[in-house]
Amino acid sequence: MAQQMKLTLSVIKADVGSVAGHNRPHPDLLKRAEECLAAAKAKRLLLDFCVSRCGDDINLIMTHSHGVSHEPIHRLAWDTFMECTRVAKSLKLYGAGQDLLVDAFSGNVKGMGPGVAEMELIERPSEPVVILMADKTSPGAWNLPLYKIFADAFNTPGLVIDPKMHEGFIFSVLDVKKKAVITLACPEEQYDLLMFLGAHGRYMVREIRRKEDNEIAAVASTDVLSEIAGKYVGKDDPVCIIRAQAGMPAVGEILEPFAFPHLVEGWMRGSHQGPLMPVAFHQANPTRFDGPPRVIAAGFQLNQGTLIGPIDLFDDPAYDEARRQANTAADYLRRHGPFEPHRLPLDEMEYTTMPMIMSKLRDRFKSVG
Ligand code: F6R
Ligand code: MG
Ligand code: MG
């Protein structure tokens, strides 16, 4: 039966150059990405695709039947980003190839590589999915909304009144420092879970499954977080795939947490906290202090691998108030200038001059103990 076919939804993203500065990819890059993926679809490597972007990141949304971590799919994404890099270089765009070439200089910490979120599923009779894409933040940004969506009945009444969700969900959480994953079941372990999720710079939700049948419900792009030269590099502008409806959270339950523009890491130089502003596709252009951080939500129906959509889910005046609150929070935080908690703690900043300053001033510290 066609509906029993195993389908893979892969979202692979990278920043390979933008205009002006770290604002948005040039349309020629998006066009090139479309051409590359169209060629792969013609060769039947892909069933379907959609090229999207949030801020300066290009998101390749792809369906196929090859499972997760399939080398030709990953190579296709890599080659597509290489092609886009060539276009970016020819236009002298900013940060051309920045997420691909470890030695490409843009002033950022290098070598993070593309972000990946993939899930294999058996398409239900009707299969709605929501793909969240963010810029100027890290995968830890998903912790609060994912908790609310899958474990907080004040957000998701389905946890109380939908028989298929009532047993709860199981969260896989990555400790990015130890590179270890723990699974915790909700509701019974939710206080343990919150102890980890609250520390979103270190612990990040990687995957969520429905407890009743272990069905995959959500995946986030935590798997490429890397340590470079002993330093954790985590702000890789994350994506997240969430299945919706019919025993999964409703689309409205998935979007509801974003009515609160919570604080996330990654604003200006990856070194500041800022509110995550939910915006329509055309508003995903971080200009104020290179931000504030943005999130877009693309809704699709899958039809035997065909992507019907995208629907621009935050293109709704119902999110105007969240955007206004985000601007108010941004004003408030900005007034802190270089002071914490607007600026991140010393060991979490992506940029620092501390070693330079310390080597100059070390001898001027006089012991008072
Ligand atoms: C944040 C971001 C920007 C840059 C900033 C400095 O994630 O992308 O805020 O960090 O514009 O960029 P460089 O060092 O490339 O001049
Ligand atoms: Mg950039
Ligand atoms: Mg970005």
Short mmCIF file of C-alpha atoms and ligand atoms in Angstrom, two decimals:
data_model
loop_
_atom_site.label_atom_id
_atom_site.label_comp_id
_atom_site.label_asym_id
_atom_site.label_seq_id
_atom_site.Cartn_x
_atom_site.Cartn_y
_atom_site.Cartn_z
CA MET A 1 0.00 0.00 0.00
CA ALA A 2 1.38 3.38 -0.98
CA GLN A 3 0.51 4.83 2.41
CA GLN A 4 2.81 2.29 4.13
CA MET A 5 5.84 3.63 2.26
CA LYS A 6 8.60 4.83 4.54
CA LEU A 7 9.27 8.44 3.82
CA THR A 8 12.13 10.62 4.98
CA LEU A 9 11.82 14.33 5.56
CA SER A 10 15.25 15.97 5.61
CA VAL A 11 15.88 19.62 6.39
CA ILE A 12 19.49 20.65 5.85
CA LYS A 13 20.55 24.26 6.27
CA ALA A 14 23.58 26.48 5.96
CA ASP A 15 24.60 30.10 5.71
CA VAL A 16 26.76 30.35 2.61
CA GLY A 17 26.69 34.08 2.05
CA SER A 18 24.37 37.01 2.36
CA VAL A 19 23.63 40.63 1.51
CA ALA A 20 24.16 43.03 3.25
CA GLY A 21 26.38 41.54 5.94
CA HIS A 22 24.55 38.68 7.68
CA ASN A 23 21.06 39.76 6.59
CA ARG A 24 19.71 37.51 3.81
CA PRO A 25 20.85 35.36 0.87
CA HIS A 26 20.78 36.96 -2.58
CA PRO A 27 17.90 35.66 -4.75
CA ASP A 28 20.47 34.14 -7.12
CA LEU A 29 21.57 31.75 -4.35
CA LEU A 30 18.02 30.58 -3.75
CA LYS A 31 17.54 30.15 -7.49
CA ARG A 32 20.72 28.06 -7.74
CA ALA A 33 19.60 25.89 -4.82
CA GLU A 34 16.24 25.35 -6.54
CA GLU A 35 18.00 24.30 -9.73
CA CYS A 36 20.24 21.81 -7.91
CA LEU A 37 17.35 20.20 -6.07
CA ALA A 38 15.15 20.17 -9.18
CA ALA A 39 17.90 18.21 -10.97
CA ALA A 40 18.00 15.72 -8.08
CA LYS A 41 14.24 15.37 -8.24
CA ALA A 42 14.43 14.75 -11.99
CA LYS A 43 16.93 11.96 -11.25
CA ARG A 44 14.50 10.60 -8.64
CA LEU A 45 16.92 11.00 -5.75
CA LEU A 46 14.33 13.33 -4.22
CA LEU A 47 10.58 12.92 -4.21
CA ASP A 48 10.07 16.63 -3.68
CA PHE A 49 11.73 19.71 -2.21
CA CYS A 50 11.20 23.29 -1.09
CA VAL A 51 13.93 25.91 -0.74
CA SER A 52 13.32 28.32 2.09
CA ARG A 53 15.33 30.89 3.98
CA CYS A 54 15.27 32.57 7.38
CA GLY A 55 17.62 35.53 7.79
CA ASP A 56 20.94 34.58 6.20
CA ASP A 57 20.31 30.81 6.28
CA ILE A 58 19.19 28.70 3.34
CA ASN A 59 17.00 25.74 4.32
CA LEU A 60 16.74 22.79 1.96
CA ILE A 61 13.51 20.93 2.74
CA MET A 62 13.60 17.55 0.99
CA THR A 63 11.52 14.37 0.88
CA HIS A 64 12.86 11.00 -0.25
CA SER A 65 12.69 7.32 0.54
CA HIS A 66 16.29 6.65 1.59
CA GLY A 67 16.19 7.04 5.38
CA VAL A 68 18.07 9.43 7.62
CA SER A 69 21.81 10.09 7.23
CA HIS A 70 21.70 8.85 3.65
CA GLU A 71 25.03 9.78 2.13
CA PRO A 72 23.81 10.80 -1.36
CA ILE A 73 21.19 13.10 0.19
CA HIS A 74 23.79 14.71 2.42
CA ARG A 75 26.17 15.01 -0.52
CA LEU A 76 23.39 16.63 -2.55
CA ALA A 77 22.90 19.22 0.19
CA TRP A 78 26.64 19.81 0.46
CA ASP A 79 27.05 20.15 -3.32
CA THR A 80 24.06 22.50 -3.44
CA PHE A 81 25.62 24.70 -0.78
CA MET A 82 28.94 24.59 -2.67
CA GLU A 83 27.14 25.75 -5.80
CA CYS A 84 25.46 28.54 -3.85
CA THR A 85 28.86 29.46 -2.43
CA ARG A 86 30.21 29.83 -5.96
CA VAL A 87 27.37 32.25 -6.75
CA ALA A 88 27.95 34.08 -3.46
CA LYS A 89 31.65 34.43 -4.22
CA SER A 90 30.97 35.69 -7.74
CA LEU A 91 28.74 38.40 -6.21
CA LYS A 92 31.26 39.08 -3.41
CA LEU A 93 28.51 38.42 -0.89
CA TYR A 94 29.35 38.52 2.77
CA GLY A 95 30.48 35.31 4.48
CA ALA A 96 30.46 33.32 1.23
CA GLY A 97 30.71 29.65 2.16
CA GLN A 98 30.98 30.47 5.86
CA ASP A 99 29.28 27.28 7.07
CA LEU A 100 31.17 25.02 4.64
CA LEU A 101 34.81 25.97 4.54
CA VAL A 102 36.62 25.87 7.82
CA ASP A 103 39.09 28.47 6.59
CA ALA A 104 36.56 30.86 5.04
CA PHE A 105 37.03 34.03 7.00
CA SER A 106 34.02 35.96 8.21
CA GLY A 107 35.21 36.76 11.68
CA ASN A 108 33.02 34.02 13.12
CA VAL A 109 34.17 30.81 14.74
CA LYS A 110 34.58 28.44 11.81
CA GLY A 111 33.78 24.92 10.85
CA MET A 112 30.28 24.28 12.11
CA GLY A 113 28.99 22.87 8.87
CA PRO A 114 25.37 22.57 7.76
CA GLY A 115 22.62 21.86 10.31
CA VAL A 116 20.48 18.76 9.86
CA ALA A 117 17.04 17.67 11.10
CA GLU A 118 15.68 14.46 9.59
CA MET A 119 12.89 12.05 10.41
CA GLU A 120 11.72 8.81 8.85
CA LEU A 121 8.00 8.19 9.06
CA ILE A 122 5.17 6.22 7.60
CA GLU A 123 2.87 8.81 6.11
CA ARG A 124 -0.50 8.86 7.87
CA PRO A 125 -3.72 9.11 5.83
CA SER A 126 -3.18 12.84 6.22
CA GLU A 127 0.23 14.09 7.35
CA PRO A 128 0.53 17.74 8.41
CA VAL A 129 4.01 18.90 9.44
CA VAL A 130 5.38 22.17 10.74
CA ILE A 131 8.99 23.13 10.03
CA LEU A 132 10.42 25.77 12.33
CA MET A 133 13.45 27.69 11.09
CA ALA A 134 15.36 30.28 13.12
CA ASP A 135 18.18 32.75 12.64
CA LYS A 136 20.58 34.38 15.12
CA THR A 137 20.05 31.72 17.75
CA SER A 138 20.93 28.13 18.73
CA PRO A 139 19.06 24.80 19.00
CA GLY A 140 18.59 25.53 22.71
CA ALA A 141 15.96 28.02 21.51
CA TRP A 142 13.59 25.08 20.89
CA ASN A 143 13.72 23.80 24.50
CA LEU A 144 11.02 26.07 25.90
CA PRO A 145 8.54 25.75 23.01
CA LEU A 146 9.08 21.97 22.69
CA TYR A 147 8.48 21.53 26.39
CA LYS A 148 5.28 23.56 26.18
CA ILE A 149 4.08 21.75 23.06
CA PHE A 150 4.71 18.21 24.29
CA ALA A 151 4.55 18.43 28.09
CA ASP A 152 2.52 21.44 29.22
CA ALA A 153 -1.23 20.94 29.32
CA PHE A 154 -1.77 24.69 29.70
CA ASN A 155 -0.37 25.01 26.17
CA THR A 156 -1.55 21.71 24.71
CA PRO A 157 -4.98 20.59 25.87
CA GLY A 158 -4.50 17.53 23.66
CA LEU A 159 -2.30 16.11 26.42
CA VAL A 160 -5.39 16.02 28.61
CA ILE A 161 -8.23 15.35 26.18
CA ASP A 162 -6.76 13.46 23.18
CA PRO A 163 -6.58 9.72 24.02
CA LYS A 164 -3.56 9.19 21.74
CA MET A 165 -1.53 11.90 23.48
CA HIS A 166 -2.69 11.29 27.03
CA GLU A 167 0.18 8.96 27.99
CA GLY A 168 2.62 11.71 27.12
CA PHE A 169 5.85 12.00 25.16
CA ILE A 170 9.46 10.92 25.55
CA PHE A 171 12.17 13.56 25.14
CA SER A 172 15.73 12.78 24.01
CA VAL A 173 18.02 15.47 25.35
CA LEU A 174 21.59 16.06 24.22
CA ASP A 175 24.28 17.16 26.64
CA VAL A 176 26.43 19.08 24.16
CA LYS A 177 29.43 19.16 26.49
CA LYS A 178 29.51 15.43 27.22
CA LYS A 179 28.10 14.48 23.80
CA ALA A 180 25.66 12.14 25.52
CA VAL A 181 21.90 11.73 25.15
CA ILE A 182 19.37 10.99 27.90
CA THR A 183 15.71 10.08 27.35
CA LEU A 184 13.12 11.31 29.84
CA ALA A 185 9.41 10.51 29.84
CA CYS A 186 6.67 13.06 30.45
CA PRO A 187 4.59 13.66 32.45
CA GLU A 188 6.27 11.48 35.11
CA GLU A 189 9.81 12.87 34.76
CA GLN A 190 8.93 16.43 33.82
CA TYR A 191 10.65 18.05 36.79
CA ASP A 192 13.87 16.16 35.99
CA LEU A 193 13.46 17.16 32.35
CA LEU A 194 13.01 20.84 33.22
CA MET A 195 16.22 20.81 35.24
CA PHE A 196 18.03 20.05 31.99
CA LEU A 197 15.93 22.01 29.50
CA GLY A 198 16.18 25.21 31.53
CA ALA A 199 19.94 25.11 30.92
CA HIS A 200 19.42 25.51 27.18
CA GLY A 201 23.02 26.45 26.42
CA ARG A 202 24.13 22.97 27.42
CA TYR A 203 21.12 20.62 27.14
CA MET A 204 19.05 20.61 23.97
CA VAL A 205 16.05 18.59 22.84
CA ARG A 206 17.09 16.35 19.99
CA GLU A 207 14.02 14.20 19.38
CA ILE A 208 10.54 13.58 20.81
CA ARG A 209 8.46 10.39 20.49
CA ARG A 210 4.89 9.61 21.46
CA LYS A 211 4.94 7.27 24.43
CA GLU A 212 1.93 5.18 23.43
CA ASP A 213 3.56 3.75 20.30
CA ASN A 214 7.06 5.30 20.11
CA GLU A 215 5.97 7.22 17.00
CA ILE A 216 8.39 9.99 16.01
CA ALA A 217 6.86 13.40 16.77
CA ALA A 218 9.66 15.98 16.48
CA VAL A 219 13.35 16.29 15.60
CA ALA A 220 15.68 19.27 15.99
CA SER A 221 19.00 20.07 14.35
CA THR A 222 21.28 19.41 17.31
CA ASP A 223 23.38 16.73 15.66
CA VAL A 224 26.05 18.92 14.13
CA LEU A 225 26.94 20.90 17.19
CA SER A 226 30.64 20.67 17.44
CA GLU A 227 33.56 21.45 19.59
CA ILE A 228 36.32 23.24 17.82
CA ALA A 229 39.69 23.75 19.44
CA GLY A 230 38.13 22.72 22.73
CA LYS A 231 35.49 25.42 22.51
CA TYR A 232 31.81 24.57 22.25
CA VAL A 233 30.29 26.15 19.15
CA GLY A 234 26.54 25.93 19.33
CA LYS A 235 24.88 28.84 17.63
CA ASP A 236 24.10 27.28 14.34
CA ASP A 237 20.68 28.77 13.61
CA PRO A 238 18.47 25.73 14.17
CA VAL A 239 15.61 24.00 12.40
CA CYS A 240 12.98 21.67 13.85
CA ILE A 241 10.41 19.34 12.27
CA ILE A 242 7.16 18.65 14.14
CA ARG A 243 4.31 16.35 13.05
CA ALA A 244 0.84 17.74 13.70
CA GLN A 245 -2.77 16.72 14.30
CA ALA A 246 -4.60 13.40 14.74
CA GLY A 247 -2.81 12.21 17.89
CA MET A 248 0.04 14.72 17.60
CA PRO A 249 -0.16 18.35 18.77
CA ALA A 250 -2.50 20.50 16.68
CA VAL A 251 -0.84 23.10 14.44
CA GLY A 252 -2.19 25.76 16.80
CA GLU A 253 -0.70 23.95 19.81
CA ILE A 254 2.67 23.87 18.02
CA LEU A 255 2.57 27.60 17.27
CA GLU A 256 1.12 28.78 20.58
CA PRO A 257 4.40 28.89 22.60
CA PHE A 258 5.76 31.47 20.15
CA ALA A 259 3.12 33.95 21.32
CA PHE A 260 5.67 34.48 24.12
CA PRO A 261 8.92 35.83 22.63
CA HIS A 262 11.22 34.08 25.07
CA LEU A 263 14.88 34.99 25.45
CA VAL A 264 17.39 32.99 23.43
CA GLU A 265 21.14 33.08 22.84
CA GLY A 266 22.73 34.17 19.60
CA TRP A 267 21.89 37.80 18.92
CA MET A 268 24.69 40.13 17.71
CA ARG A 269 27.97 38.29 17.26
CA GLY A 270 26.43 35.17 18.75
CA SER A 271 27.16 36.77 22.09
CA HIS A 272 23.91 38.27 23.30
CA GLN A 273 20.50 37.27 24.59
CA GLY A 274 17.45 38.50 22.75
CA PRO A 275 13.75 37.73 22.31
CA LEU A 276 12.81 35.16 19.65
CA MET A 277 10.45 37.05 17.33
CA PRO A 278 7.94 34.92 15.34
CA VAL A 279 7.59 36.46 11.87
CA ALA A 280 6.13 35.94 8.42
CA PHE A 281 8.57 34.68 5.78
CA HIS A 282 9.04 38.15 4.30
CA GLN A 283 9.84 39.60 7.74
CA ALA A 284 12.70 37.19 8.48
CA ASN A 285 15.27 39.94 7.94
CA PRO A 286 17.24 40.60 11.12
CA THR A 287 18.34 44.24 10.88
CA ARG A 288 18.13 45.69 14.39
CA PHE A 289 21.47 44.99 16.07
CA ASP A 290 21.60 42.08 13.57
CA GLY A 291 18.35 40.80 15.02
CA PRO A 292 16.43 40.33 17.13
CA PRO A 293 16.49 36.54 16.60
CA ARG A 294 13.75 35.35 14.23
CA VAL A 295 11.67 32.22 13.81
CA ILE A 296 9.47 31.30 10.87
CA ALA A 297 7.06 28.37 10.66
CA ALA A 298 6.32 26.60 7.37
CA GLY A 299 3.29 24.31 7.26
CA PHE A 300 3.04 21.44 4.80
CA GLN A 301 0.78 18.52 4.01
CA LEU A 302 2.71 15.50 2.77
CA ASN A 303 1.13 13.58 -0.07
CA GLN A 304 3.19 10.46 -0.67
CA GLY A 305 6.28 12.58 -0.40
CA THR A 306 4.96 15.58 -2.27
CA LEU A 307 5.25 18.74 -0.19
CA ILE A 308 1.97 20.63 -0.35
CA GLY A 309 2.84 24.10 0.90
CA PRO A 310 4.58 25.98 2.38
CA ILE A 311 1.99 27.88 4.39
CA ASP A 312 3.46 30.90 6.16
CA LEU A 313 2.08 30.14 9.61
CA PHE A 314 3.22 33.25 11.50
CA ASP A 315 1.70 35.48 8.82
CA ASP A 316 -1.16 36.23 11.18
CA PRO A 317 -2.09 39.38 13.13
CA ALA A 318 -2.56 37.05 16.11
CA TYR A 319 1.27 37.19 16.40
CA ASP A 320 1.44 41.01 16.22
CA GLU A 321 1.40 41.22 20.01
CA ALA A 322 4.30 38.74 20.30
CA ARG A 323 6.25 40.85 17.81
CA ARG A 324 5.43 44.00 19.80
CA GLN A 325 6.51 42.33 23.05
CA ALA A 326 9.70 41.18 21.36
CA ASN A 327 10.45 44.78 20.38
CA THR A 328 9.77 45.96 23.94
CA ALA A 329 12.05 43.24 25.34
CA ALA A 330 14.68 44.14 22.73
CA ASP A 331 14.58 47.81 23.81
CA TYR A 332 14.92 46.82 27.45
CA LEU A 333 17.81 44.43 26.85
CA ARG A 334 19.67 46.79 24.53
CA ARG A 335 19.88 49.36 27.30
CA HIS A 336 22.20 46.96 29.14
CA GLY A 337 24.81 47.46 26.41
CA PRO A 338 27.82 45.26 27.15
CA PHE A 339 26.45 44.08 30.51
CA GLU A 340 25.11 40.64 31.31
CA PRO A 341 22.53 39.23 31.06
CA HIS A 342 22.15 40.93 27.64
CA ARG A 343 25.72 39.98 26.86
CA LEU A 344 26.30 36.27 27.40
CA PRO A 345 28.52 34.94 30.18
CA LEU A 346 32.22 34.98 29.32
CA ASP A 347 32.51 31.32 28.35
CA GLU A 348 29.43 31.38 26.09
CA MET A 349 30.28 34.30 23.86
CA GLU A 350 31.14 33.50 20.27
CA TYR A 351 33.49 36.47 20.15
CA THR A 352 35.86 37.48 22.90
CA THR A 353 38.86 39.69 23.46
CA MET A 354 39.39 38.35 26.97
CA PRO A 355 42.58 36.34 26.27
CA MET A 356 44.09 39.39 24.55
CA ILE A 357 43.10 41.71 27.40
CA MET A 358 44.28 39.26 30.05
CA SER A 359 47.67 38.78 28.44
CA LYS A 360 48.07 42.56 28.49
CA LEU A 361 46.74 43.18 32.01
CA ARG A 362 47.46 39.96 33.92
CA ASP A 363 50.36 41.48 35.88
CA ARG A 364 48.23 44.39 37.04
CA PHE A 365 46.00 42.14 39.17
CA LYS A 366 47.33 42.48 42.73
CA SER A 367 46.37 39.77 45.16
CA VAL A 368 44.20 40.95 48.03
CA GLY A 369 43.88 37.55 49.66
C1 F6R B 1 25.07 36.72 14.63
C2 F6R B 1 25.56 37.22 13.36
C3 F6R B 1 26.04 38.62 13.31
C4 F6R B 1 27.56 38.67 13.21
C5 F6R B 1 28.05 40.12 13.24
C6 F6R B 1 29.56 40.24 13.08
O1 F6R B 1 24.82 35.36 14.54
O2 F6R B 1 25.61 36.52 12.39
O3 F6R B 1 25.58 39.34 14.41
O4 F6R B 1 28.14 37.95 14.27
O5 F6R B 1 27.47 40.85 12.19
O6 F6R B 1 29.92 39.54 11.93
P1 F6R B 1 31.40 39.55 11.32
O7 F6R B 1 32.33 39.14 12.41
O8 F6R B 1 31.30 38.55 10.21
O9 F6R B 1 31.69 40.95 10.87
MG MG B 2 25.96 34.86 8.12
MG MG B 3 22.20 32.77 10.29
#
